[in-house]
Amino acid sequence: MIILGIHIDTHDTGAVILKDGRIVAAINKERLSRKKMDGSAPYRSIKEVMKISDIKENDINVIAFSGFKPGFKKLFYFFWQQHQRVWFTKFSYLKSFINPKTFAAGRFLRQTGLAGIKEFFRVSWHTYAIIRHFRAEGFKGKVEFINHDLCHAAGAYFTSGFERGLVAIIEGSSFANTGSFWWAENGQLKKVYEIPLPHSIGRYYETVTAILGFNAHRHGGKITGLAALGDSNRLYEKVAVLLRINDLKVTVHPKLYSLYDEYFARGKKLPEYFGDNRREDVAAAFQKRLEDVTLEFLKNLLQRYPANSIMLSGGVAANVKLNMEIMQLPSIQKVFVHPGMSDVGQAMGAALATAKKYEPGFGPFELKDVYFGNSYSDKEIENYLVQNKIDFSVPENLAEAAGRLLSQNKVVGIYHSRMEYGPRALGNRSILYPATDPAVNDWLNKRLNRTEFMPFAPVTLEERAYDCYNKSDIDKSRLATRFMTIAVKVTDYMKKNMPAAVHVDGTAGPQLISRDLNPFYYDVIKYNENITGLPSLVNTSFNMHEEPIVCSPGDAVKAYEQSRLEALVIGKYLITHK
């Protein structure tokens, strides 16, 4: 059976192909359009995954869309998930629009819910346009619509390899709720609890991201990094008022949403509620309260549904520090975080949920890797390099050449084989450099136009994991560490020898790599280890700040030249600055 999963409802639209329960291709629109978190209709993604899978429209058995079927219910939730904040705050959410100097038409439409109505008609039109196109091309299969939160839950459960456990979905909004919690067992998912609108842990974290001057939807990770530099105690009591918990009842104070609007009303200045405190302390208090509330909630839920395995997804699951704290819950022995935890994973979740419905015996499997994107042949790459008069060499052993450059403290871009699915670069679209000198972090942040306090994460040879990281943490999160979706405590050996990959709080968000998962990538790191004795390198995504991870050879060369990296591995070729 061939299933095409499509996400069109929100940001990070994309498409996925499943063949007989196996993930064959997955690409989000942003990689192709070069527009971060692109929410436009994913026609190019659909075309690309079908090309990768070598299928045509009439080969597909089921098309699965994430989200509600177009109709009144969908219209209501598109409107209400935005507009409910206005009612909740008794219209104080709109005070920035009273002043012409702070009025913004786009934000006004979003916050009143009017943009949601417009979005409903856009999404509905493109949904039916896609269906009409496939029908015209001979598609005779069925069309399914899978609820947003179930897509997240299916993605987390079916790619975890766990037979049973608790699935926790925590996000800004899934239209109908802001958090959903599921019992997973024997290939079945049963929703056991949900957090209703407007009470949202995700919106809580988006608020602090916005009022500290960052993009609410893209820069949550910056708050996590900033928080480690602050004192959570200074503002904790004030922040605790904004996000509260009583047993399983999670609520936000109306003040939370008013703060967001006050930030704009004051000309994008920190709301008066926080006084003259440093942004690091604001971030630290919000992060600490996020952890405290989430952990208390999950403890209470686990008392009702005892489990030693937990599976995480939803936008809040991008917070690697929170994931680490969840891993430390007394009953938890194994944790998995779906690598496309945000709405990036909606198309995959829709396809997986549909596979469960139609394919006998379909159940959870261990996700080995996420190299589901497109690739370019060496001939295509060479043609591009020749046409653009770019000098290159063809080393006899490319992995050894790259490993040797890294051992000489060079910064090397890697563009090799198929692109990764999800927000993390995992060796095929990565920038690697030695983790021995923390000063290189500032150098690279400046080259890539990134924020200076953002931590860089390491890639480590899996057989050396215990040398670098806390053994108990690794044993609990081994599959999650394959995808850089959780932080773990580091060892003294790691702190001493590879400090550039250690955050100020003594943690790291590593990727563990074995040769069977990615032979070339592993060999690069192994050759470096053969020379230096060190099993870890810094691995950061190959892109300029605010751009998606590189997709085409042209994207890779452009990012290489703009960032002035010292070397680029591209296909079987090596480019170096003279």
Coordinates of C-alpha atoms in Angstrom, one line a residue:
M1 CA 0.0 0.0 0.0
I2 CA 1.2 3.5 -0.9
I3 CA 0.1 6.4 1.3
L4 CA 0.7 10.1 0.6
G5 CA 0.7 12.2 3.7
I6 CA 0.1 15.9 3.3
H7 CA 0.2 18.8 5.7
I8 CA -1.3 22.0 4.5
D9 CA -3.1 23.5 7.6
T10 CA -0.4 25.5 9.4
H11 CA 3.3 26.4 9.1
D12 CA 5.9 23.9 7.9
T13 CA 3.7 22.3 5.2
G14 CA 5.1 19.2 3.6
A15 CA 4.5 15.8 2.2
V16 CA 5.5 12.1 3.0
I17 CA 5.3 8.8 1.1
L18 CA 4.8 5.5 2.9
K19 CA 5.2 2.2 1.0
D20 CA 3.9 -0.8 2.9
G21 CA 4.4 0.9 6.2
R22 CA 8.0 2.1 5.4
I23 CA 8.9 5.8 5.2
V24 CA 10.3 6.3 1.7
A25 CA 10.4 10.1 1.3
A26 CA 9.6 13.2 3.4
I27 CA 10.2 16.9 2.5
N28 CA 8.9 20.1 4.0
K29 CA 8.1 23.0 1.7
E30 CA 10.6 25.4 3.3
R31 CA 13.6 23.4 2.0
L32 CA 12.4 23.9 -1.6
S33 CA 11.1 27.4 -1.4
R34 CA 13.9 28.7 0.8
K35 CA 11.3 30.4 3.0
K36 CA 11.6 29.5 6.7
M37 CA 8.6 27.6 8.1
D38 CA 6.8 28.0 4.8
G39 CA 3.1 27.6 5.3
S40 CA 2.0 27.8 1.6
A41 CA 0.4 24.8 -0.2
P42 CA 3.1 22.1 -0.5
Y43 CA 2.7 21.3 -4.3
R44 CA 6.5 21.2 -4.7
S45 CA 6.9 18.9 -1.7
I46 CA 4.3 16.5 -3.1
K47 CA 6.0 16.5 -6.5
E48 CA 9.4 15.9 -4.9
V49 CA 8.4 13.0 -2.7
M50 CA 6.7 11.3 -5.6
K51 CA 9.8 11.8 -7.7
I52 CA 12.0 10.3 -5.0
S53 CA 9.6 7.4 -4.6
D54 CA 9.3 6.9 -8.3
I55 CA 5.5 6.8 -8.3
K56 CA 2.7 8.5 -10.1
E57 CA -0.7 9.7 -8.9
N58 CA -2.5 6.5 -9.9
D59 CA -0.1 4.4 -7.8
I60 CA -1.3 5.9 -4.6
N61 CA -3.9 4.1 -2.5
V62 CA -4.7 6.7 0.1
I63 CA -4.1 10.4 0.5
A64 CA -4.0 11.5 4.1
F65 CA -4.3 15.1 5.1
S66 CA -3.5 16.4 8.6
G67 CA -6.3 18.4 10.2
F68 CA -10.1 18.6 10.0
K69 CA -11.9 18.0 6.8
P70 CA -13.0 21.4 5.3
G71 CA -16.3 22.4 6.7
F72 CA -17.9 24.3 9.5
K73 CA -15.9 22.6 12.3
K74 CA -12.7 23.5 10.6
L75 CA -13.9 27.1 10.0
F76 CA -14.8 27.4 13.6
Y77 CA -11.5 26.2 15.0
F78 CA -9.5 28.3 12.5
F79 CA -11.3 31.3 13.9
W80 CA -11.5 30.4 17.5
Q81 CA -8.0 29.3 18.2
Q82 CA -6.9 32.8 17.4
H83 CA -9.9 34.8 18.6
Q84 CA -10.3 33.1 22.0
R85 CA -7.4 35.1 23.4
V86 CA -9.3 38.3 22.8
W87 CA -12.3 37.1 24.8
F88 CA -10.1 35.5 27.5
T89 CA -8.3 38.9 28.2
K90 CA -11.6 40.9 28.0
F91 CA -10.2 42.7 24.9
S92 CA -7.1 44.0 26.7
Y93 CA -5.2 41.8 24.2
L94 CA -5.9 44.5 21.6
K95 CA -4.8 47.6 23.3
S96 CA -1.7 48.1 21.1
F97 CA -4.1 48.7 18.2
I98 CA -5.6 51.8 19.9
N99 CA -2.4 53.7 19.2
P100 CA -1.8 54.3 15.5
K101 CA 2.0 54.1 16.0
T102 CA 1.7 50.5 17.1
F103 CA -1.1 49.3 14.9
A104 CA -0.2 46.5 12.5
A105 CA -2.9 45.2 10.2
G106 CA -1.6 41.7 9.8
R107 CA -1.3 41.2 13.6
F108 CA -4.8 42.7 14.1
L109 CA -6.3 40.2 11.7
R110 CA -4.5 37.3 13.4
Q111 CA -5.4 38.3 16.9
T112 CA -9.1 39.0 16.2
G113 CA -9.4 35.6 14.4
L114 CA -10.2 37.3 11.0
A115 CA -7.0 35.9 9.5
G116 CA -8.1 32.5 10.6
I117 CA -11.2 32.8 8.5
K118 CA -9.2 33.9 5.5
E119 CA -6.8 31.0 6.1
F120 CA -9.6 28.5 6.3
F121 CA -10.8 29.4 2.8
R122 CA -7.2 29.3 1.4
V123 CA -6.5 25.9 2.9
S124 CA -9.8 24.5 1.9
W125 CA -9.4 25.6 -1.7
H126 CA -5.9 24.1 -2.0
T127 CA -7.0 20.9 -0.3
Y128 CA -9.7 20.3 -2.9
A129 CA -7.4 21.5 -5.7
I130 CA -4.9 18.8 -4.8
I131 CA -7.6 16.1 -4.7
R132 CA -9.0 17.3 -8.1
H133 CA -5.5 17.1 -9.6
F134 CA -5.0 13.5 -8.3
R135 CA -8.4 12.4 -9.5
A136 CA -7.7 13.9 -12.9
E137 CA -4.4 11.9 -13.1
G138 CA -6.0 8.6 -12.3
F139 CA -6.0 8.4 -8.5
K140 CA -8.9 6.2 -7.5
G141 CA -8.1 5.7 -3.8
K142 CA -9.5 7.1 -0.6
V143 CA -8.9 10.5 1.1
E144 CA -8.5 10.7 4.8
F145 CA -8.4 13.6 7.2
I146 CA -6.5 13.0 10.5
N147 CA -6.9 15.3 13.5
H148 CA -3.8 17.5 14.2
D149 CA -3.1 16.1 17.6
L150 CA -3.5 12.5 16.5
C151 CA -0.9 13.2 13.7
H152 CA 1.5 14.2 16.4
A153 CA 0.7 11.2 18.6
A154 CA 1.0 8.8 15.7
G155 CA 4.3 10.2 14.7
A156 CA 5.7 9.9 18.2
Y157 CA 4.4 6.4 18.9
F158 CA 4.8 4.6 15.6
T159 CA 8.5 5.7 15.1
S160 CA 9.5 5.1 18.8
G161 CA 9.8 1.3 18.7
F162 CA 8.1 1.2 22.1
E163 CA 5.2 -1.2 22.4
R164 CA 3.5 0.6 25.2
G165 CA 3.7 3.8 27.2
L166 CA 2.5 7.4 27.5
V167 CA 2.5 9.8 24.6
A168 CA 2.6 13.5 25.5
I169 CA 1.8 16.1 22.9
I170 CA 2.4 19.7 24.1
E171 CA 2.2 22.6 21.7
G172 CA 0.8 26.0 21.1
S173 CA -2.5 24.8 19.7
S174 CA -3.8 21.9 17.7
F175 CA -7.0 23.9 16.9
A176 CA -9.1 21.8 19.3
N177 CA -6.7 21.7 22.3
T178 CA -3.2 22.8 23.3
G179 CA -2.0 19.5 24.7
S180 CA -3.1 15.9 24.3
F181 CA -2.0 12.8 26.2
W182 CA -2.4 9.3 24.9
W183 CA -2.1 5.7 26.1
A184 CA -0.3 3.6 23.6
E185 CA -0.3 -0.1 23.7
N186 CA -0.3 -3.0 21.1
G187 CA -0.3 -0.6 18.2
Q188 CA -3.4 1.4 19.5
L189 CA -3.6 5.0 20.6
K190 CA -6.3 6.2 23.1
K191 CA -6.5 9.8 24.1
V192 CA -6.8 10.0 27.9
Y193 CA -6.5 13.7 28.6
E194 CA -6.2 17.1 26.9
I195 CA -5.6 20.7 27.8
P196 CA -8.2 23.0 26.4
L197 CA -7.8 26.4 24.7
P198 CA -6.8 29.1 25.7
H199 CA -4.6 27.4 28.4
S200 CA -1.5 26.7 26.5
I201 CA 2.0 25.8 27.7
G202 CA 3.2 26.4 24.1
R203 CA 1.6 29.9 23.9
Y204 CA 3.2 30.6 27.3
Y205 CA 6.7 29.9 25.9
E206 CA 5.9 31.7 22.7
T207 CA 5.0 34.8 24.7
V208 CA 8.4 35.1 26.4
T209 CA 10.1 34.4 23.1
A210 CA 8.2 37.4 21.6
I211 CA 8.6 39.9 24.5
L212 CA 12.3 39.3 24.6
G213 CA 12.5 40.4 20.9
F214 CA 12.6 37.1 19.1
N215 CA 10.3 35.4 16.6
A216 CA 7.6 33.6 18.7
H217 CA 7.3 30.7 16.3
R218 CA 11.0 30.2 15.3
H219 CA 13.2 31.2 18.2
G220 CA 12.1 29.2 21.2
G221 CA 15.5 27.5 21.3
K222 CA 17.1 30.9 21.9
I223 CA 15.1 31.3 25.1
T224 CA 16.3 27.9 26.2
G225 CA 19.9 28.9 25.5
L226 CA 19.5 32.3 27.2
A227 CA 17.9 30.8 30.3
A228 CA 21.1 29.0 31.2
L229 CA 22.7 32.4 31.6
G230 CA 20.1 33.8 34.0
D231 CA 18.9 33.5 37.6
S232 CA 15.4 31.9 37.6
N233 CA 14.8 32.9 41.2
R234 CA 14.7 36.7 40.5
L235 CA 11.4 36.6 38.7
Y236 CA 10.0 33.1 39.4
E237 CA 7.1 34.2 41.6
K238 CA 5.9 36.7 39.0
V239 CA 6.2 34.2 36.2
A240 CA 4.5 31.5 38.2
V241 CA 1.3 33.6 38.3
L242 CA 1.2 33.3 34.5
L243 CA 1.2 29.5 34.3
R244 CA -0.5 27.5 37.0
I245 CA -1.3 23.9 37.8
N246 CA -3.7 22.1 40.1
D247 CA -3.5 18.3 39.7
L248 CA -4.1 17.9 36.0
K249 CA -5.6 21.3 35.4
V250 CA -3.1 23.6 33.7
T251 CA -4.2 27.2 33.3
V252 CA -2.7 30.5 32.1
H253 CA -3.5 33.9 33.5
P254 CA -5.1 36.4 31.1
K255 CA -2.1 38.6 31.9
L256 CA 0.0 36.3 29.8
Y257 CA -1.6 37.3 26.6
S258 CA -1.8 40.9 27.6
L259 CA 1.9 40.9 28.0
Y260 CA 2.3 40.0 24.4
D261 CA 0.2 42.9 23.3
E262 CA 1.9 45.3 25.8
Y263 CA 5.2 44.5 24.3
F264 CA 4.0 45.9 21.0
A265 CA 2.1 48.8 22.7
R266 CA 5.3 49.9 24.3
G267 CA 7.2 50.0 21.0
K268 CA 8.6 46.5 21.4
K269 CA 10.0 47.0 24.9
L270 CA 9.9 44.5 27.8
P271 CA 6.5 44.9 29.6
E272 CA 6.6 46.9 32.8
Y273 CA 5.6 43.7 34.7
F274 CA 9.2 42.6 34.7
G275 CA 10.7 45.9 35.7
D276 CA 14.3 46.5 34.8
N277 CA 15.4 42.9 35.0
R278 CA 17.8 41.3 32.5
R279 CA 16.3 39.3 29.7
E280 CA 18.5 36.4 30.8
D281 CA 16.6 36.3 34.2
V282 CA 13.2 36.6 32.4
A283 CA 14.1 33.7 30.2
A284 CA 15.4 31.6 33.2
A285 CA 12.2 32.1 35.1
F286 CA 10.0 31.2 32.2
Q287 CA 12.1 28.1 31.5
K288 CA 12.1 27.0 35.2
R289 CA 8.3 27.4 35.4
L290 CA 7.8 25.5 32.2
E291 CA 9.8 22.6 33.6
D292 CA 8.0 22.7 37.0
V293 CA 4.5 22.8 35.6
T294 CA 5.1 20.2 32.9
L295 CA 6.9 17.8 35.3
E296 CA 4.1 18.1 38.0
F297 CA 1.5 17.5 35.3
L298 CA 3.2 14.4 34.0
K299 CA 3.9 13.0 37.5
N300 CA 0.2 13.3 38.2
L301 CA -0.8 11.8 34.9
L302 CA 1.6 8.9 35.3
Q303 CA 0.0 8.1 38.7
R304 CA -3.2 7.4 36.8
Y305 CA -1.5 5.8 33.8
P306 CA 1.7 4.1 35.1
A307 CA 4.4 3.8 32.4
N308 CA 8.1 3.5 32.2
S309 CA 8.3 4.7 28.6
I310 CA 7.3 8.2 27.3
M311 CA 7.0 9.5 23.8
L312 CA 7.1 13.2 23.1
S313 CA 6.0 15.5 20.3
G314 CA 4.5 18.9 19.6
G315 CA 6.3 22.2 19.4
V316 CA 7.2 22.3 23.1
A317 CA 9.1 19.0 22.7
A318 CA 11.7 21.0 20.8
N319 CA 12.9 22.2 24.2
V320 CA 15.8 19.8 24.8
K321 CA 16.3 20.9 28.4
L322 CA 12.7 20.2 29.3
N323 CA 13.0 16.8 27.6
M324 CA 16.0 16.0 29.8
E325 CA 14.0 16.9 32.9
I326 CA 11.1 14.7 31.8
M327 CA 13.6 11.8 31.3
Q328 CA 14.5 12.2 35.0
L329 CA 11.0 11.4 36.2
P330 CA 11.3 8.5 38.7
S331 CA 9.2 6.0 36.7
I332 CA 10.7 6.8 33.3
Q333 CA 13.2 4.3 31.9
K334 CA 13.0 5.2 28.2
V335 CA 12.2 8.4 26.4
F336 CA 11.7 9.1 22.7
V337 CA 11.2 12.5 21.0
H338 CA 9.9 12.4 17.5
P339 CA 12.6 14.2 15.3
G340 CA 9.9 16.2 13.5
M341 CA 8.3 17.2 16.7
S342 CA 6.8 20.5 15.5
D343 CA 4.2 20.8 12.6
V344 CA 7.1 19.6 10.4
G345 CA 5.9 16.1 11.4
Q346 CA 2.2 16.5 10.6
A347 CA 2.4 14.9 7.1
M348 CA 4.3 11.9 8.5
G349 CA 1.8 11.5 11.4
A350 CA -1.1 11.6 9.0
A351 CA 0.5 8.9 6.9
L352 CA 1.4 6.7 9.9
A353 CA -2.1 7.0 11.4
T354 CA -3.6 6.0 8.1
A355 CA -1.3 3.1 7.7
K356 CA -2.6 1.8 11.1
K357 CA -6.1 2.1 9.8
Y358 CA -5.6 0.3 6.5
E359 CA -2.6 -2.1 7.0
P360 CA -3.1 -5.2 9.1
G361 CA -0.3 -5.7 11.6
F362 CA 1.1 -2.2 11.3
G363 CA 2.6 -1.1 14.6
P364 CA 5.5 0.8 16.2
F365 CA 8.9 0.4 14.7
E366 CA 12.3 1.9 15.6
L367 CA 13.2 4.8 13.4
K368 CA 16.8 4.2 12.2
D369 CA 17.5 7.4 10.5
V370 CA 15.7 10.4 8.9
Y371 CA 17.5 10.7 5.6
F372 CA 14.2 10.9 3.7
G373 CA 14.9 14.0 1.6
N374 CA 16.2 14.5 -1.9
S375 CA 19.7 14.1 -3.2
Y376 CA 21.8 15.1 -6.2
S377 CA 24.0 12.8 -8.3
D378 CA 27.8 13.5 -8.5
K379 CA 27.3 14.4 -12.1
E380 CA 24.6 17.0 -11.3
I381 CA 26.9 18.4 -8.6
E382 CA 29.9 18.5 -11.0
N383 CA 27.9 20.2 -13.7
Y384 CA 27.0 22.9 -11.2
L385 CA 30.5 23.4 -10.0
V386 CA 31.9 23.6 -13.6
Q387 CA 29.2 25.9 -14.8
N388 CA 29.9 28.3 -11.9
K389 CA 33.7 28.0 -12.3
I390 CA 34.3 26.7 -8.8
D391 CA 37.6 24.9 -8.3
F392 CA 37.3 21.4 -6.7
S393 CA 39.3 18.3 -6.1
V394 CA 38.3 14.6 -6.0
P395 CA 40.2 13.0 -3.1
E396 CA 40.8 9.3 -3.2
N397 CA 39.4 8.9 0.3
L398 CA 37.0 11.9 0.9
A399 CA 36.1 10.9 4.5
E400 CA 39.8 10.7 5.4
A401 CA 40.5 14.1 3.7
A402 CA 37.6 15.7 5.6
G403 CA 38.6 14.1 8.9
R404 CA 42.2 15.4 8.4
L405 CA 41.0 18.9 7.8
L406 CA 38.9 18.8 11.0
S407 CA 42.0 17.5 12.9
Q408 CA 43.7 20.7 11.7
N409 CA 41.0 22.8 13.3
K410 CA 39.3 23.6 10.0
V411 CA 35.5 24.3 9.7
V412 CA 34.0 21.9 7.2
G413 CA 30.6 22.0 5.5
I414 CA 29.1 18.6 4.6
Y415 CA 26.6 18.2 1.7
H416 CA 26.3 14.5 1.1
S417 CA 23.6 12.0 0.1
R418 CA 19.9 12.5 1.0
M419 CA 18.7 15.5 3.0
E420 CA 17.4 15.0 6.6
Y421 CA 13.8 15.2 7.6
G422 CA 13.1 17.5 10.6
P423 CA 14.7 20.6 12.0
R424 CA 18.1 19.0 12.9
A425 CA 21.1 18.6 10.5
L426 CA 22.3 15.0 11.2
G427 CA 25.4 14.7 9.0
N428 CA 24.2 15.1 5.4
R429 CA 23.6 18.9 5.6
S430 CA 25.9 19.8 8.5
I431 CA 28.7 22.1 9.4
L432 CA 31.4 20.3 11.5
Y433 CA 34.3 21.7 13.5
P434 CA 36.5 20.6 16.4
A435 CA 34.9 21.0 19.8
T436 CA 38.2 21.8 21.5
D437 CA 38.1 25.6 21.6
P438 CA 35.0 27.4 22.7
A439 CA 36.2 30.6 21.0
V440 CA 35.3 29.1 17.6
N441 CA 31.6 29.3 18.7
D442 CA 31.8 33.1 18.6
W443 CA 33.6 32.9 15.2
L444 CA 31.1 30.7 13.6
N445 CA 28.1 32.5 15.1
K446 CA 29.4 35.7 13.5
R447 CA 30.0 34.0 10.2
L448 CA 26.5 32.5 10.2
N449 CA 24.8 35.6 11.6
R450 CA 23.5 33.6 14.6
T451 CA 22.9 34.7 18.1
E452 CA 26.0 34.6 20.2
F453 CA 24.5 32.8 23.2
M454 CA 23.1 29.9 21.2
P455 CA 24.8 26.6 22.2
F456 CA 26.3 24.3 19.6
A457 CA 25.6 20.6 19.9
P458 CA 28.1 17.7 19.4
V459 CA 28.1 14.6 17.3
T460 CA 29.8 11.6 19.0
L461 CA 30.8 8.2 17.9
E462 CA 28.2 5.9 19.6
E463 CA 30.8 3.5 21.0
R464 CA 32.3 6.4 22.9
A465 CA 29.1 7.7 24.3
Y466 CA 29.8 6.8 27.9
D467 CA 33.1 8.6 27.8
C468 CA 31.3 11.8 27.0
Y469 CA 27.9 11.6 28.6
N470 CA 26.2 10.4 31.8
K471 CA 25.6 6.7 31.4
S472 CA 22.1 6.7 32.9
D473 CA 21.0 9.6 30.6
I474 CA 22.3 7.8 27.5
D475 CA 20.7 4.5 28.5
K476 CA 17.3 6.2 28.9
S477 CA 17.5 8.3 25.7
R478 CA 19.6 6.4 23.3
L479 CA 17.1 6.6 20.4
A480 CA 16.4 10.3 21.1
T481 CA 20.1 11.1 21.0
R482 CA 20.3 9.6 17.6
F483 CA 18.3 12.7 16.5
M484 CA 19.6 15.5 18.7
T485 CA 16.2 15.9 20.5
I486 CA 17.3 15.8 24.1
A487 CA 19.9 17.2 26.4
V488 CA 22.0 15.0 28.7
K489 CA 24.6 15.7 31.3
V490 CA 28.2 15.6 30.2
T491 CA 31.2 13.9 31.8
D492 CA 34.3 15.7 33.1
Y493 CA 36.2 14.2 30.2
M494 CA 33.9 16.0 27.8
K495 CA 34.1 19.3 29.7
K496 CA 37.9 19.2 29.7
N497 CA 38.6 18.0 26.1
M498 CA 35.6 19.2 24.0
P499 CA 34.3 22.3 25.8
A500 CA 32.9 24.0 22.7
A501 CA 30.1 21.4 22.6
V502 CA 29.2 21.8 26.3
H503 CA 26.6 24.4 27.4
V504 CA 27.2 26.6 30.4
D505 CA 24.9 24.4 32.5
G506 CA 27.0 21.3 31.9
T507 CA 24.7 19.7 29.4
A508 CA 24.8 18.9 25.7
G509 CA 22.2 17.9 23.1
P510 CA 24.2 15.2 21.3
Q511 CA 23.8 13.1 18.2
L512 CA 25.2 9.6 18.5
I513 CA 26.3 8.1 15.3
S514 CA 27.2 4.5 14.3
R515 CA 28.6 3.3 11.0
D516 CA 25.5 1.3 10.0
L517 CA 23.4 4.5 10.1
N518 CA 25.6 6.7 8.0
P519 CA 28.9 5.2 6.9
F520 CA 30.4 8.4 5.3
Y521 CA 29.6 10.6 8.2
Y522 CA 30.8 8.1 10.7
D523 CA 34.1 7.7 8.8
V524 CA 34.7 11.5 8.8
I525 CA 34.4 11.6 12.6
K526 CA 36.4 8.3 13.0
Y527 CA 39.3 9.6 10.9
N528 CA 39.4 12.7 13.1
E529 CA 39.4 10.5 16.2
N530 CA 42.2 8.4 14.8
I531 CA 44.4 11.6 14.7
T532 CA 43.2 13.5 17.7
G533 CA 41.9 10.8 20.0
L534 CA 38.6 12.8 20.4
P535 CA 35.3 11.1 19.6
S536 CA 33.1 14.3 19.3
L537 CA 32.9 17.2 16.9
V538 CA 30.5 20.2 16.9
N539 CA 27.7 19.6 14.4
T540 CA 25.5 22.5 13.5
S541 CA 23.0 22.9 10.7
F542 CA 24.3 24.0 7.3
N543 CA 22.5 27.2 6.7
M544 CA 22.8 30.9 7.2
H545 CA 20.8 32.4 10.0
E546 CA 17.0 32.6 9.3
E547 CA 17.4 30.4 6.2
P548 CA 16.3 26.8 5.9
I549 CA 18.9 24.0 5.9
V550 CA 20.5 23.8 2.5
C551 CA 18.8 21.6 -0.1
S552 CA 20.4 22.0 -3.5
P553 CA 24.1 22.2 -4.5
G554 CA 23.5 25.9 -5.2
D555 CA 22.2 26.4 -1.7
A556 CA 25.3 24.6 -0.3
V557 CA 27.8 26.6 -2.3
K558 CA 26.0 29.9 -1.5
A559 CA 26.0 29.2 2.3
Y560 CA 29.7 28.1 2.1
E561 CA 30.8 31.3 0.4
Q562 CA 28.7 33.6 2.5
S563 CA 29.8 32.0 5.8
R564 CA 33.4 31.7 4.5
L565 CA 33.8 28.2 5.8
E566 CA 37.2 26.7 5.2
A567 CA 36.2 23.6 3.3
L568 CA 33.1 22.1 1.7
V569 CA 32.5 18.4 1.0
I570 CA 29.9 18.3 -1.7
G571 CA 29.0 14.9 -3.2
K572 CA 32.4 13.2 -3.9
Y573 CA 34.1 16.6 -4.3
L574 CA 36.1 18.8 -2.0
I575 CA 36.2 22.6 -2.2
T576 CA 38.7 24.6 -0.1
H577 CA 39.5 28.2 0.2
K578 CA 43.0 29.1 -1.1

